[in-house]
Amino acid sequence: MTRHGAFALALLLLPALVTAAHAAPSRIGILLPGQEWMSAVDGLKDGLKDLGYVEGRDILYTMDNANRDQARVAEITRRFMAERVDVLFTITNTALKTVIAVTKAGAPPRVPVVFGSASGPVESGIVPAYATPDTHVTGVTSGSIELVGKRLEILKEVLPDVRRVALIGEREADSSLKAFALAAELAPKLGLSVIELRVAPTEDTMEVARRVTRKEADALFLVPSLKTVGATTQLAAYARSVRLPFIVYQVEHIRKSGALVAYGSSYYLQSRQAAVLVSKILKGASPAQLPIERPRLHHLILNLDTAAEIGVRFSPEILNRADELIGGRRAR
């Protein structure tokens, strides 16, 4: 072939080469169970950006908010399936359970599902195992059920005089039921007794919370639940009004609500970690080959402003152990 012929052939092939270099962007459907979990979306997007994905060029995001309505979760899931998104991303045990049920009921192939945080998908029976999660599901667990015992230990260390702990969660949520059972088993070993505040589907979370004051309990302890997490700010305000220490399990819970103590990870960090799993799936990996991961970091956070408001004093040892102090002159 002459030089001119080779040049002409290159010109003919150029459009195909350009098309291959700029393949259609992957589509990610983001199912947000409620506005309270928006930081998970930020974590996912930042994580994929860190991996070199450019929104609009490599990835297109479609997000819908179910506003804590499980019927809407199912509806959004079906729509994402009809749109044939490449990955469906969600967060929380409750939303994940519905998403899995709907995607399994659909015609194959099943859309890959990645969760950015779920309290205990194995403990709750949503997926069979951490090492081999499911045929089309993987993600990052928050470990919030596994960490119930550790959080009770920390509560006892932070507030040594605590004896009676009121746990608030949902009456019918799998994650809450597992957390209630684990706390009931472990609390006596720490010299603690538990009071279970189980919010029914038709009940108002705050009406249930107001059944407990400092006369009945020494601390209020949040267990995993879509409904009660949605009321975290109101629960924290009530706890402060009756001078009741309020213990939560995610970084976002304490930074936004004014709770006293948090021990756990964050929706943002877990979802940023889950971005790696999303990337692997987009490159051809099967979710069944990707074990469910645990958070890489856990944080102990103390709210000094809330402590001052309700009359709690943290020991110097506890202050030095904290990963973050909110408010006060010692904030860092």
Coordinates of C-alpha atoms in Angstrom, one line a residue:
M1 CA 0.0 0.0 0.0
T2 CA 1.3 3.4 -0.9
R3 CA 1.8 6.2 1.6
H4 CA -1.2 8.0 0.1
G5 CA -3.3 4.9 0.3
A6 CA -2.4 4.4 4.0
F7 CA -3.3 8.0 4.7
A8 CA -6.7 7.6 3.0
L9 CA -7.4 4.4 5.0
A10 CA -6.5 6.1 8.2
L11 CA -9.0 8.9 7.4
L12 CA -11.7 6.3 6.8
L13 CA -11.0 4.6 10.1
L14 CA -10.8 7.8 12.1
P15 CA -14.5 8.1 13.0
A16 CA -14.6 4.5 14.2
L17 CA -11.5 5.1 16.3
V18 CA -13.0 8.2 17.8
T19 CA -16.2 6.4 18.6
A20 CA -14.4 3.6 20.3
A21 CA -12.3 6.1 22.3
H22 CA -15.5 7.8 23.4
A23 CA -17.8 4.9 24.1
A24 CA -21.3 5.6 25.6
P25 CA -21.0 6.5 29.2
S26 CA -22.1 4.0 31.9
R27 CA -25.4 4.7 33.6
I28 CA -25.7 4.5 37.3
G29 CA -29.1 4.7 38.9
I30 CA -29.0 6.1 42.5
L31 CA -31.9 5.2 44.7
L32 CA -31.8 7.4 47.7
P33 CA -34.1 6.2 50.5
G34 CA -34.3 9.7 52.0
Q35 CA -32.6 13.1 52.0
E36 CA -30.8 12.1 55.3
W37 CA -28.5 9.9 53.2
M38 CA -27.4 12.5 50.6
S39 CA -23.7 12.3 51.8
A40 CA -23.6 8.7 50.5
V41 CA -24.2 10.1 47.0
D42 CA -21.3 12.6 47.5
G43 CA -19.1 9.7 48.6
L44 CA -20.0 7.6 45.5
K45 CA -19.3 10.4 43.1
D46 CA -16.1 11.5 44.8
G47 CA -14.9 7.9 44.8
L48 CA -15.5 7.4 41.1
K49 CA -13.9 10.8 40.4
D50 CA -10.8 9.6 42.3
L51 CA -10.8 6.5 40.0
G52 CA -10.7 8.7 36.9
Y53 CA -14.3 8.7 35.9
V54 CA -15.6 12.0 34.5
E55 CA -19.3 12.7 34.9
G56 CA -21.0 13.2 31.5
R57 CA -18.1 11.6 29.6
D58 CA -17.7 8.2 31.4
I59 CA -20.7 8.1 33.7
L60 CA -24.3 9.4 33.7
Y61 CA -26.1 9.5 37.1
T62 CA -29.8 9.3 37.5
M63 CA -31.0 9.8 41.0
D64 CA -34.4 9.5 42.6
N65 CA -35.4 10.0 46.3
A66 CA -38.0 7.6 47.8
N67 CA -38.5 9.9 50.8
R68 CA -38.6 6.8 53.2
D69 CA -41.5 5.3 51.3
Q70 CA -40.9 1.6 50.5
A71 CA -43.5 1.6 47.8
R72 CA -41.5 4.3 46.1
V73 CA -38.3 2.3 46.5
A74 CA -39.9 -0.6 44.6
E75 CA -41.3 1.8 41.9
I76 CA -37.9 3.5 41.4
T77 CA -36.2 0.1 41.2
R78 CA -38.5 -1.1 38.5
R79 CA -38.0 2.2 36.5
F80 CA -34.2 1.8 36.7
M81 CA -34.5 -1.8 35.5
A82 CA -36.6 -0.7 32.6
E83 CA -34.0 2.0 31.8
R84 CA -31.4 -0.8 31.9
V85 CA -28.9 1.1 34.1
D86 CA -25.5 -0.5 34.4
V87 CA -25.5 -0.4 38.2
L88 CA -28.1 0.4 40.7
F89 CA -26.7 2.0 43.8
T90 CA -28.6 2.3 47.1
I91 CA -28.1 2.6 50.9
T92 CA -29.7 1.2 54.1
N93 CA -30.9 -2.3 54.9
T94 CA -34.6 -1.4 54.4
A95 CA -34.1 -0.1 50.9
L96 CA -31.7 -2.8 49.9
K97 CA -34.2 -5.6 51.0
T98 CA -36.8 -4.1 48.6
V99 CA -34.4 -3.5 45.8
I100 CA -33.2 -7.1 45.9
A101 CA -36.7 -8.5 46.0
V102 CA -37.8 -6.4 43.0
T103 CA -34.6 -7.1 40.9
K104 CA -34.9 -10.9 41.6
A105 CA -38.5 -10.9 40.4
G106 CA -37.6 -9.2 37.1
A107 CA -36.5 -11.0 34.0
P108 CA -32.8 -11.8 33.6
P109 CA -30.2 -10.5 33.3
R110 CA -30.4 -8.9 36.7
V111 CA -29.1 -5.3 37.2
P112 CA -26.0 -5.3 39.4
V113 CA -26.8 -3.8 42.8
V114 CA -24.2 -2.0 45.0
F115 CA -25.0 -0.6 48.4
G116 CA -23.0 2.2 49.9
S117 CA -24.0 1.3 53.5
A118 CA -26.2 -1.4 55.1
S119 CA -26.3 -2.1 58.8
G120 CA -26.0 -5.8 58.7
P121 CA -27.2 -7.4 55.4
V122 CA -26.0 -10.9 56.4
E123 CA -27.3 -10.7 60.0
S124 CA -30.6 -9.4 58.7
G125 CA -30.9 -12.3 56.2
I126 CA -30.9 -10.0 53.2
V127 CA -27.8 -11.6 51.6
P128 CA -26.4 -15.1 52.4
A129 CA -22.8 -14.3 53.2
Y130 CA -20.2 -11.6 53.3
A131 CA -17.7 -13.6 51.2
T132 CA -20.2 -14.6 48.6
P133 CA -23.0 -12.1 48.8
D134 CA -25.4 -12.9 46.0
T135 CA -25.5 -13.3 42.3
H136 CA -26.0 -9.6 41.6
V137 CA -25.5 -7.8 44.9
T138 CA -22.4 -6.5 46.8
G139 CA -21.4 -3.4 48.7
V140 CA -20.1 -2.0 52.0
T141 CA -21.7 -2.8 55.3
S142 CA -21.7 -0.2 58.0
G143 CA -21.3 -2.9 60.6
S144 CA -23.8 -1.2 62.8
I145 CA -25.3 -4.4 64.0
E146 CA -21.9 -6.1 64.6
L147 CA -20.8 -3.0 66.5
V148 CA -23.7 -2.9 69.0
G149 CA -21.6 -4.6 71.7
K150 CA -18.6 -2.3 71.0
R151 CA -20.8 0.8 71.2
L152 CA -22.2 -0.4 74.5
E153 CA -18.7 -0.8 75.8
I154 CA -17.7 2.7 74.7
L155 CA -20.9 4.1 76.2
K156 CA -19.9 2.5 79.5
E157 CA -16.3 3.9 79.2
V158 CA -17.5 7.4 78.3
L159 CA -20.2 7.5 80.9
P160 CA -19.2 5.0 83.7
D161 CA -22.3 5.8 85.8
V162 CA -24.8 4.6 83.1
R163 CA -26.8 1.6 84.2
R164 CA -30.1 1.8 82.2
V165 CA -30.0 2.2 78.4
A166 CA -33.0 2.9 76.3
L167 CA -32.7 1.5 72.7
I168 CA -34.8 3.0 70.0
G169 CA -35.5 1.3 66.7
E170 CA -38.3 -0.1 64.6
R171 CA -40.6 -2.9 65.7
E172 CA -40.6 -4.6 62.3
A173 CA -37.2 -3.7 60.8
D174 CA -34.8 -6.6 60.5
S175 CA -31.8 -4.5 61.4
S176 CA -33.5 -3.2 64.6
L177 CA -34.6 -6.6 65.7
K178 CA -31.1 -8.0 65.4
A179 CA -29.7 -5.0 67.2
F180 CA -32.2 -5.3 70.0
A181 CA -31.4 -9.0 70.4
L182 CA -27.7 -8.5 70.4
A183 CA -27.9 -5.7 73.0
A184 CA -30.1 -7.8 75.3
E185 CA -27.5 -10.5 75.2
L186 CA -24.4 -8.3 75.7
A187 CA -25.7 -5.6 78.0
P188 CA -25.8 -7.6 81.2
K189 CA -22.1 -8.5 80.8
L190 CA -21.4 -4.8 81.0
G191 CA -23.6 -4.2 84.0
L192 CA -26.3 -2.6 81.9
S193 CA -30.0 -3.2 81.6
V194 CA -31.9 -2.3 78.4
I195 CA -35.3 -0.7 77.7
E196 CA -36.5 -1.4 74.2
L197 CA -38.4 1.4 72.5
R198 CA -39.9 -0.3 69.4
V199 CA -41.6 2.1 67.0
A200 CA -44.5 0.5 65.1
P201 CA -45.1 1.4 61.4
T202 CA -48.1 3.6 62.4
E203 CA -46.4 5.2 65.3
D204 CA -44.7 8.6 65.5
T205 CA -41.0 8.1 66.5
M206 CA -41.0 11.1 68.9
E207 CA -44.2 9.9 70.7
V208 CA -42.4 6.6 71.5
A209 CA -39.2 8.4 72.5
R210 CA -41.0 10.7 75.0
R211 CA -42.0 7.6 77.0
V212 CA -38.5 7.7 78.4
T213 CA -36.9 10.4 80.6
R214 CA -34.0 10.5 83.0
K215 CA -36.2 8.8 85.5
E216 CA -36.4 5.7 83.4
A217 CA -33.1 5.6 81.6
D218 CA -29.5 7.0 81.8
A219 CA -28.9 7.1 78.1
L220 CA -30.7 6.9 74.7
F221 CA -29.1 4.5 72.2
L222 CA -30.0 4.6 68.5
V223 CA -30.1 1.2 66.7
P224 CA -30.3 0.8 62.9
S225 CA -33.7 1.8 61.5
L226 CA -34.8 3.8 58.5
K227 CA -37.6 5.5 60.5
T228 CA -35.6 6.4 63.6
V229 CA -32.6 7.6 61.7
G230 CA -34.9 9.9 59.8
A231 CA -35.8 11.4 63.2
T232 CA -32.2 11.7 64.5
T233 CA -32.2 15.5 64.8
Q234 CA -35.5 15.5 66.6
L235 CA -34.4 12.7 68.9
A236 CA -31.2 14.6 69.7
A237 CA -33.2 17.7 70.5
Y238 CA -35.5 15.8 72.8
A239 CA -32.6 14.1 74.5
R240 CA -31.0 17.4 75.3
S241 CA -34.2 18.8 76.6
V242 CA -34.4 16.1 79.2
R243 CA -30.6 16.0 79.7
L244 CA -30.4 12.4 78.4
P245 CA -27.2 11.4 76.7
F246 CA -27.9 10.3 73.1
I247 CA -25.6 7.7 71.4
V248 CA -25.6 7.3 67.7
Y249 CA -23.7 5.2 65.2
Q250 CA -22.7 7.2 62.1
V251 CA -20.5 10.3 61.8
E252 CA -23.4 12.2 60.0
H253 CA -25.7 11.5 62.9
I254 CA -23.7 13.5 65.4
R255 CA -22.4 16.2 63.1
K256 CA -25.9 17.2 62.0
S257 CA -28.1 16.4 65.0
G258 CA -26.3 17.4 68.2
A259 CA -26.2 13.9 69.7
L260 CA -23.6 13.4 72.5
V261 CA -21.5 10.4 71.3
A262 CA -21.0 8.6 68.0
Y263 CA -19.0 5.5 67.2
G264 CA -18.9 4.1 63.7
S265 CA -18.1 5.1 60.2
S266 CA -19.9 7.5 57.8
Y267 CA -22.2 7.1 54.9
Y268 CA -19.8 9.3 52.9
L269 CA -16.7 7.1 53.5
Q270 CA -18.6 3.8 53.1
S271 CA -20.0 4.9 49.7
R272 CA -16.7 6.3 48.6
Q273 CA -15.3 2.8 49.4
A274 CA -18.2 1.2 47.5
A275 CA -17.2 3.3 44.4
V276 CA -14.3 0.8 43.9
L277 CA -16.8 -2.1 43.6
V278 CA -18.9 -0.1 41.2
S279 CA -15.8 0.5 39.0
K280 CA -15.0 -3.2 39.0
I281 CA -18.5 -4.1 37.9
L282 CA -18.4 -1.5 35.1
K283 CA -15.2 -3.1 33.9
G284 CA -16.8 -6.5 33.7
A285 CA -16.6 -8.1 37.2
S286 CA -19.6 -10.0 38.6
P287 CA -21.0 -8.8 41.9
A288 CA -20.9 -12.4 43.1
Q289 CA -17.1 -12.3 42.8
L290 CA -16.9 -9.2 45.0
P291 CA -17.2 -9.9 48.7
I292 CA -19.1 -7.4 50.8
E293 CA -16.6 -5.1 52.5
R294 CA -16.5 -3.5 56.0
P295 CA -15.6 0.1 56.7
R296 CA -11.9 0.8 56.7
L297 CA -12.2 3.3 59.6
H298 CA -14.4 3.8 62.7
H299 CA -14.5 7.1 64.5
L300 CA -15.2 8.0 68.1
I301 CA -16.8 11.5 68.1
L302 CA -17.8 13.5 71.2
N303 CA -20.0 16.6 71.2
L304 CA -18.6 19.1 73.8
D305 CA -21.4 21.6 73.3
T306 CA -24.0 19.0 74.0
A307 CA -22.0 17.7 77.0
A308 CA -22.0 21.2 78.5
E309 CA -25.7 21.6 77.8
I310 CA -26.8 18.4 79.6
G311 CA -24.2 18.5 82.3
V312 CA -21.8 15.6 81.2
R313 CA -18.1 15.8 81.8
F314 CA -15.8 13.6 79.7
S315 CA -12.6 12.3 81.4
P316 CA -9.2 13.5 80.0
E317 CA -8.6 9.9 78.9
I318 CA -11.8 9.8 76.8
L319 CA -11.1 13.2 75.3
N320 CA -7.6 12.1 74.2
R321 CA -9.1 8.9 72.7
A322 CA -11.6 10.7 70.6
D323 CA -11.0 11.0 66.9
E324 CA -13.0 14.3 66.7
L325 CA -14.4 16.8 69.2
I326 CA -17.3 18.9 68.2
G327 CA -17.7 22.4 69.7
G328 CA -16.1 23.7 72.9
R329 CA -12.7 25.3 73.2
R330 CA -11.0 21.9 72.6
A331 CA -12.6 21.3 69.2
R332 CA -10.3 19.7 66.7

